[in-house]
PDB file of C-alpha atoms in Angstrom:
ATOM      1  CA  MET A1472     122.888  71.992 153.510  1.00 48.00           C
ATOM      2  CA  PRO A1473     125.390  70.500 150.907  1.00 48.00           C
ATOM      3  CA  GLN A1474     122.452  70.029 148.408  1.00 49.00           C
ATOM      4  CA  GLN A1475     122.139  73.908 147.410  1.00 54.00           C
ATOM      5  CA  ARG A1476     125.250  74.529 145.787  1.00 70.00           C
ATOM      6  CA  PHE A1477     124.471  71.229 143.830  1.00 82.00           C
ATOM      7  CA  PRO A1478     121.505  71.617 141.951  1.00 87.00           C
ATOM      8  CA  LYS A1479     118.662  68.791 140.365  1.00 91.00           C
ATOM      9  CA  ILE A1480     118.122  70.229 136.329  1.00 92.00           C
ATOM     10  CA  GLU A1481     115.990  68.086 135.098  1.00 95.00           C
ATOM     11  CA  ILE A1482     115.115  69.104 131.023  1.00 95.00           C
ATOM     12  CA  LEU A1483     111.505  68.447 130.075  1.00 96.00           C
ATOM     13  CA  SER A1484     111.709  69.546 126.569  1.00 94.00           C
ATOM     14  CA  ILE A1485     113.954  71.748 124.434  1.00 92.00           C
ATOM     15  CA  GLN A1486     113.198  73.832 121.620  1.00 86.00           C
ATOM     16  CA  PRO A1487     114.939  76.354 119.396  1.00 76.00           C
ATOM     17  CA  HIS A1488     113.399  79.275 121.801  1.00 73.00           C
ATOM     18  CA  HIS A1489     111.780  77.440 124.263  1.00 81.00           C
ATOM     19  CA  ILE A1490     113.042  75.209 126.845  1.00 88.00           C
ATOM     20  CA  GLN A1491     110.349  73.753 129.988  1.00 93.00           C
ATOM     21  CA  PHE A1492     112.658  72.396 133.055  1.00 94.00           C
ATOM     22  CA  ILE A1493     112.779  71.842 136.832  1.00 94.00           C
ATOM     23  CA  LEU A1494     115.009  72.917 139.361  1.00 92.00           C
ATOM     24  CA  SER A1495     115.251  71.296 142.661  1.00 91.00           C
ATOM     25  CA  GLU A1496     117.307  70.255 145.830  1.00 88.00           C
ATOM     26  CA  THR A1497     118.658  73.741 145.454  1.00 88.00           C
ATOM     27  CA  ASP A1498     117.759  77.151 147.587  1.00 87.00           C
ATOM     28  CA  THR A1499     115.771  80.009 145.917  1.00 89.00           C
ATOM     29  CA  SER A1500     119.243  82.750 145.620  1.00 89.00           C
ATOM     30  CA  MET A1501     120.626  78.979 143.271  1.00 88.00           C
ATOM     31  CA  ALA A1502     117.070  80.225 140.994  1.00 90.00           C
ATOM     32  CA  ASN A1503     117.221  83.689 141.302  1.00 93.00           C
ATOM     33  CA  ALA A1504     120.737  83.648 139.749  1.00 91.00           C
ATOM     34  CA  ILE A1505     119.458  81.195 136.982  1.00 89.00           C
ATOM     35  CA  ARG A1506     116.437  83.391 136.084  1.00 91.00           C
ATOM     36  CA  ARG A1507     118.918  86.262 136.364  1.00 93.00           C
ATOM     37  CA  ILE A1508     121.353  85.032 133.547  1.00 91.00           C
ATOM     38  CA  MET A1509     118.125  84.399 131.054  1.00 87.00           C
ATOM     39  CA  ILE A1510     116.648  87.145 131.909  1.00 85.00           C
ATOM     40  CA  ALA A1511     120.279  88.991 130.664  1.00 85.00           C
ATOM     41  CA  GLU A1512     121.345  86.345 127.852  1.00 81.00           C
ATOM     42  CA  VAL A1513     117.783  87.175 125.815  1.00 78.00           C
ATOM     43  CA  PRO A1514     118.481  89.692 123.017  1.00 76.00           C
ATOM     44  CA  THR A1515     115.913  92.626 123.668  1.00 79.00           C
ATOM     45  CA  LEU A1516     114.945  95.511 121.754  1.00 84.00           C
ATOM     46  CA  ALA A1517     114.074  99.023 123.222  1.00 86.00           C
ATOM     47  CA  ILE A1518     113.565 102.069 122.908  1.00 89.00           C
ATOM     48  CA  ASP A1519     116.599 104.461 124.526  1.00 86.00           C
ATOM     49  CA  LEU A1520     116.573 107.714 123.095  1.00 88.00           C
ATOM     50  CA  VAL A1521     114.179 110.396 122.680  1.00 92.00           C
ATOM     51  CA  GLU A1522     113.856 113.343 120.694  1.00 91.00           C
ATOM     52  CA  TYR A1523     111.176 115.929 121.030  1.00 92.00           C
ATOM     53  CA  ALA A1524     110.227 118.274 118.045  1.00 92.00           C
ATOM     54  CA  GLU A1525     107.156 119.413 120.744  1.00 91.00           C
ATOM     55  CA  ASN A1526     105.686 118.734 123.383  1.00 91.00           C
ATOM     56  CA  SER A1527     102.398 120.145 123.812  1.00 87.00           C
ATOM     57  CA  SER A1528     100.804 117.118 127.008  1.00 87.00           C
ATOM     58  CA  VAL A1529     101.339 118.157 130.451  1.00 87.00           C
ATOM     59  CA  LEU A1530     103.904 115.837 130.910  1.00 91.00           C
ATOM     60  CA  ASN A1531     107.579 116.629 131.096  1.00 94.00           C
ATOM     61  CA  ASP A1532     109.456 115.171 128.501  1.00 94.00           C
ATOM     62  CA  GLU A1533     111.449 112.683 131.036  1.00 95.00           C
ATOM     63  CA  TYR A1534     108.077 111.275 131.666  1.00 94.00           C
ATOM     64  CA  ILE A1535     107.632 110.767 128.102  1.00 93.00           C
ATOM     65  CA  ALA A1536     110.845 108.854 127.425  1.00 94.00           C
ATOM     66  CA  HIS A1537     110.838 106.641 130.620  1.00 95.00           C
ATOM     67  CA  ARG A1538     107.482 105.674 129.341  1.00 93.00           C
ATOM     68  CA  LEU A1539     108.405 104.938 126.015  1.00 93.00           C
ATOM     69  CA  GLY A1540     110.953 102.467 126.892  1.00 92.00           C
ATOM     70  CA  LEU A1541     109.304 100.367 129.232  1.00 91.00           C
ATOM     71  CA  LEU A1542     107.044  99.617 126.493  1.00 91.00           C
ATOM     72  CA  PRO A1543     107.679  95.957 124.643  1.00 87.00           C
ATOM     73  CA  ILE A1544     108.877  95.996 120.815  1.00 88.00           C
ATOM     74  CA  ARG A1545     108.613  93.263 119.525  1.00 85.00           C
ATOM     75  CA  TYR A1546     110.302  91.941 115.921  1.00 83.00           C
ATOM     76  CA  VAL A1547     109.118  89.761 113.523  1.00 79.00           C
ATOM     77  CA  PRO A1548     110.684  88.187 110.314  1.00 76.00           C
ATOM     78  CA  GLU A1549     109.485  88.085 107.620  1.00 77.00           C
ATOM     79  CA  GLY A1550     107.093  85.279 106.966  1.00 70.00           C
ATOM     80  CA  SER A1551     106.611  84.388 109.894  1.00 66.00           C
ATOM     81  CA  MET A1552     103.474  85.077 112.555  1.00 61.00           C
ATOM     82  CA  ARG A1553     105.529  84.371 115.585  1.00 62.00           C
ATOM     83  CA  GLY A1554     108.352  86.881 117.033  1.00 63.00           C
ATOM     84  CA  GLY A1555     111.591  86.524 116.117  1.00 62.00           C
ATOM     85  CA  ASP A1556     115.527  86.385 117.528  1.00 66.00           C
ATOM     86  CA  CYS A1557     116.068  90.652 116.960  1.00 69.00           C
ATOM     87  CA  HIS A1558     119.941  89.225 117.481  1.00 67.00           C
ATOM     88  CA  THR A1559     120.144  87.920 114.021  1.00 71.00           C
ATOM     89  CA  ALA A1560     118.683  91.593 112.534  1.00 77.00           C
ATOM     90  CA  PHE A1561     120.364  93.789 113.786  1.00 81.00           C
ATOM     91  CA  LEU A1562     123.526  94.328 115.717  1.00 81.00           C
ATOM     92  CA  PRO A1563     124.172  96.364 119.078  1.00 79.00           C
ATOM     93  CA  HIS A1564     124.652 100.368 118.493  1.00 77.00           C
ATOM     94  CA  THR A1565     128.649  99.634 120.544  1.00 80.00           C
ATOM     95  CA  GLU A1566     129.677  97.500 117.594  1.00 83.00           C
ATOM     96  CA  CYS A1567     127.998  99.034 114.485  1.00 84.00           C
ATOM     97  CA  VAL A1568     130.489 101.291 112.013  1.00 87.00           C
ATOM     98  CA  CYS A1569     127.952 103.856 111.418  1.00 84.00           C
ATOM     99  CA  TYR A1570     128.476 107.300 112.845  1.00 81.00           C
ATOM    100  CA  ASP A1571     125.246 108.141 114.399  1.00 82.00           C
ATOM    101  CA  ARG A1572     122.461 105.620 113.722  1.00 83.00           C
ATOM    102  CA  CYS A1573     122.015 103.669 111.078  1.00 86.00           C
ATOM    103  CA  PRO A1574     118.490 100.642 109.560  1.00 85.00           C
ATOM    104  CA  ARG A1575     121.299  98.131 110.669  1.00 84.00           C
ATOM    105  CA  CYS A1576     122.060  99.321 113.885  1.00 85.00           C
ATOM    106  CA  SER A1577     118.442 101.056 115.567  1.00 87.00           C
ATOM    107  CA  VAL A1578     114.860 101.892 114.260  1.00 89.00           C
ATOM    108  CA  GLU A1579     113.005 105.077 114.642  1.00 91.00           C
ATOM    109  CA  PHE A1580     109.296 105.659 115.492  1.00 93.00           C
ATOM    110  CA  GLU A1581     107.615 108.410 115.028  1.00 93.00           C
ATOM    111  CA  LEU A1582     105.011 109.819 117.879  1.00 91.00           C
ATOM    112  CA  ASP A1583     102.768 112.591 116.285  1.00 91.00           C
ATOM    113  CA  VAL A1584      99.209 112.898 117.568  1.00 90.00           C
ATOM    114  CA  ASP A1585      97.331 116.707 116.652  1.00 88.00           C
ATOM    115  CA  PHE A1586      94.597 116.566 119.237  1.00 87.00           C
ATOM    116  CA  ASP A1587      92.683 119.081 117.470  1.00 87.00           C
ATOM    117  CA  LYS A1588      92.444 116.669 114.225  1.00 90.00           C
ATOM    118  CA  VAL A1589      91.785 113.102 116.132  1.00 88.00           C
ATOM    119  CA  ASN A1590      89.238 115.656 118.292  1.00 87.00           C
ATOM    120  CA  MET A1591      87.189 116.479 115.419  1.00 89.00           C
ATOM    121  CA  THR A1592      86.767 112.415 114.791  1.00 90.00           C
ATOM    122  CA  ARG A1593      85.754 111.903 118.186  1.00 89.00           C
ATOM    123  CA  PRO A1594      81.611 111.933 118.414  1.00 91.00           C
ATOM    124  CA  ASP A1595      80.614 114.751 120.387  1.00 90.00           C
ATOM    125  CA  GLN A1596      80.149 113.779 124.115  1.00 89.00           C
ATOM    126  CA  ASP A1597      84.003 112.981 124.359  1.00 88.00           C
ATOM    127  CA  ARG A1598      85.113 116.234 123.247  1.00 88.00           C
ATOM    128  CA  ASP A1599      85.799 117.574 126.181  1.00 88.00           C
ATOM    129  CA  LEU A1600      87.566 114.078 127.360  1.00 88.00           C
ATOM    130  CA  PRO A1601      91.009 114.027 127.269  1.00 87.00           C
ATOM    131  CA  LEU A1602      92.738 111.576 124.447  1.00 86.00           C
ATOM    132  CA  THR A1603      94.458 108.397 125.660  1.00 86.00           C
ATOM    133  CA  VAL A1604      97.366 108.063 123.257  1.00 88.00           C
ATOM    134  CA  THR A1605      98.664 104.807 123.618  1.00 88.00           C
ATOM    135  CA  SER A1606     101.603 102.147 121.663  1.00 89.00           C
ATOM    136  CA  ARG A1607      99.097 101.972 118.645  1.00 89.00           C
ATOM    137  CA  ASP A1608     100.362 105.323 117.663  1.00 91.00           C
ATOM    138  CA  LEU A1609     103.676 104.364 117.009  1.00 92.00           C
ATOM    139  CA  ILE A1610     104.735 104.065 113.219  1.00 92.00           C
ATOM    140  CA  SER A1611     107.963 102.672 112.434  1.00 91.00           C
ATOM    141  CA  ASN A1612     110.151 102.874 110.240  1.00 91.00           C
ATOM    142  CA  ASN A1613     110.893  99.719 109.971  1.00 89.00           C
ATOM    143  CA  ILE A1614     107.923  96.957 109.058  1.00 87.00           C
ATOM    144  CA  LEU A1615     109.121  94.354 111.159  1.00 86.00           C
ATOM    145  CA  VAL A1616     109.736  95.633 114.350  1.00 88.00           C
ATOM    146  CA  ALA A1617     106.514  97.373 116.368  1.00 86.00           C
ATOM    147  CA  PRO A1618     105.696  98.026 119.412  1.00 89.00           C
ATOM    148  CA  ALA A1619     104.074  94.509 121.183  1.00 83.00           C
ATOM    149  CA  HIS A1620      99.969  95.537 121.895  1.00 76.00           C
ATOM    150  CA  PHE A1621      98.038  94.617 124.184  1.00 67.00           C
ATOM    151  CA  LEU A1622      94.376  94.298 123.318  1.00 62.00           C
ATOM    152  CA  ASN A1623      91.746  95.380 125.643  1.00 64.00           C
ATOM    153  CA  GLU A1624      88.126  93.780 125.701  1.00 67.00           C
ATOM    154  CA  GLU A1625      86.467  96.032 123.070  1.00 68.00           C
ATOM    155  CA  GLU A1626      89.437  95.182 120.793  1.00 62.00           C
ATOM    156  CA  GLN A1627      89.286  91.201 122.045  1.00 61.00           C
ATOM    157  CA  ASP A1628      85.828  91.396 120.978  1.00 65.00           C
ATOM    158  CA  GLU A1629      85.825  93.194 118.394  1.00 66.00           C
ATOM    159  CA  ALA A1630      88.918  90.488 116.849  1.00 58.00           C
ATOM    160  CA  HIS A1631      86.977  87.405 117.642  1.00 55.00           C
TER     161      HIS A1631
END
């Protein structure tokens, strides 16, 4: 199959942070290679270090750290309604001149949920139920960086 190594790409539209194209006359391995390159080249923010002061939940520390690392983190520049390119706002930690962490190469989130305090504000019928902690409980030290929240049906109804 000679066309496998000579794919055709038809660019439909191109913008600073968006491109639409049609990849044809190739096999799935070439399409997968292009997909992997695109994913690797998109700058992202992620939680990669978790420090605990106290964990009184039933979940172990490693499980919580893993789950926090899976959260999508959004950078929204000042004056913008959409997410922005975090590549220009932050340095990779390996390229920063700081010794440990600084605002130029890191963002700190704090998760402090006290069951007893929150439980006092819950209705009586819900006080025996487990407390759900979500990404909304994470507090960032940088107002431009926060977890990307996905609305449940109730929150979507309230937003409209």
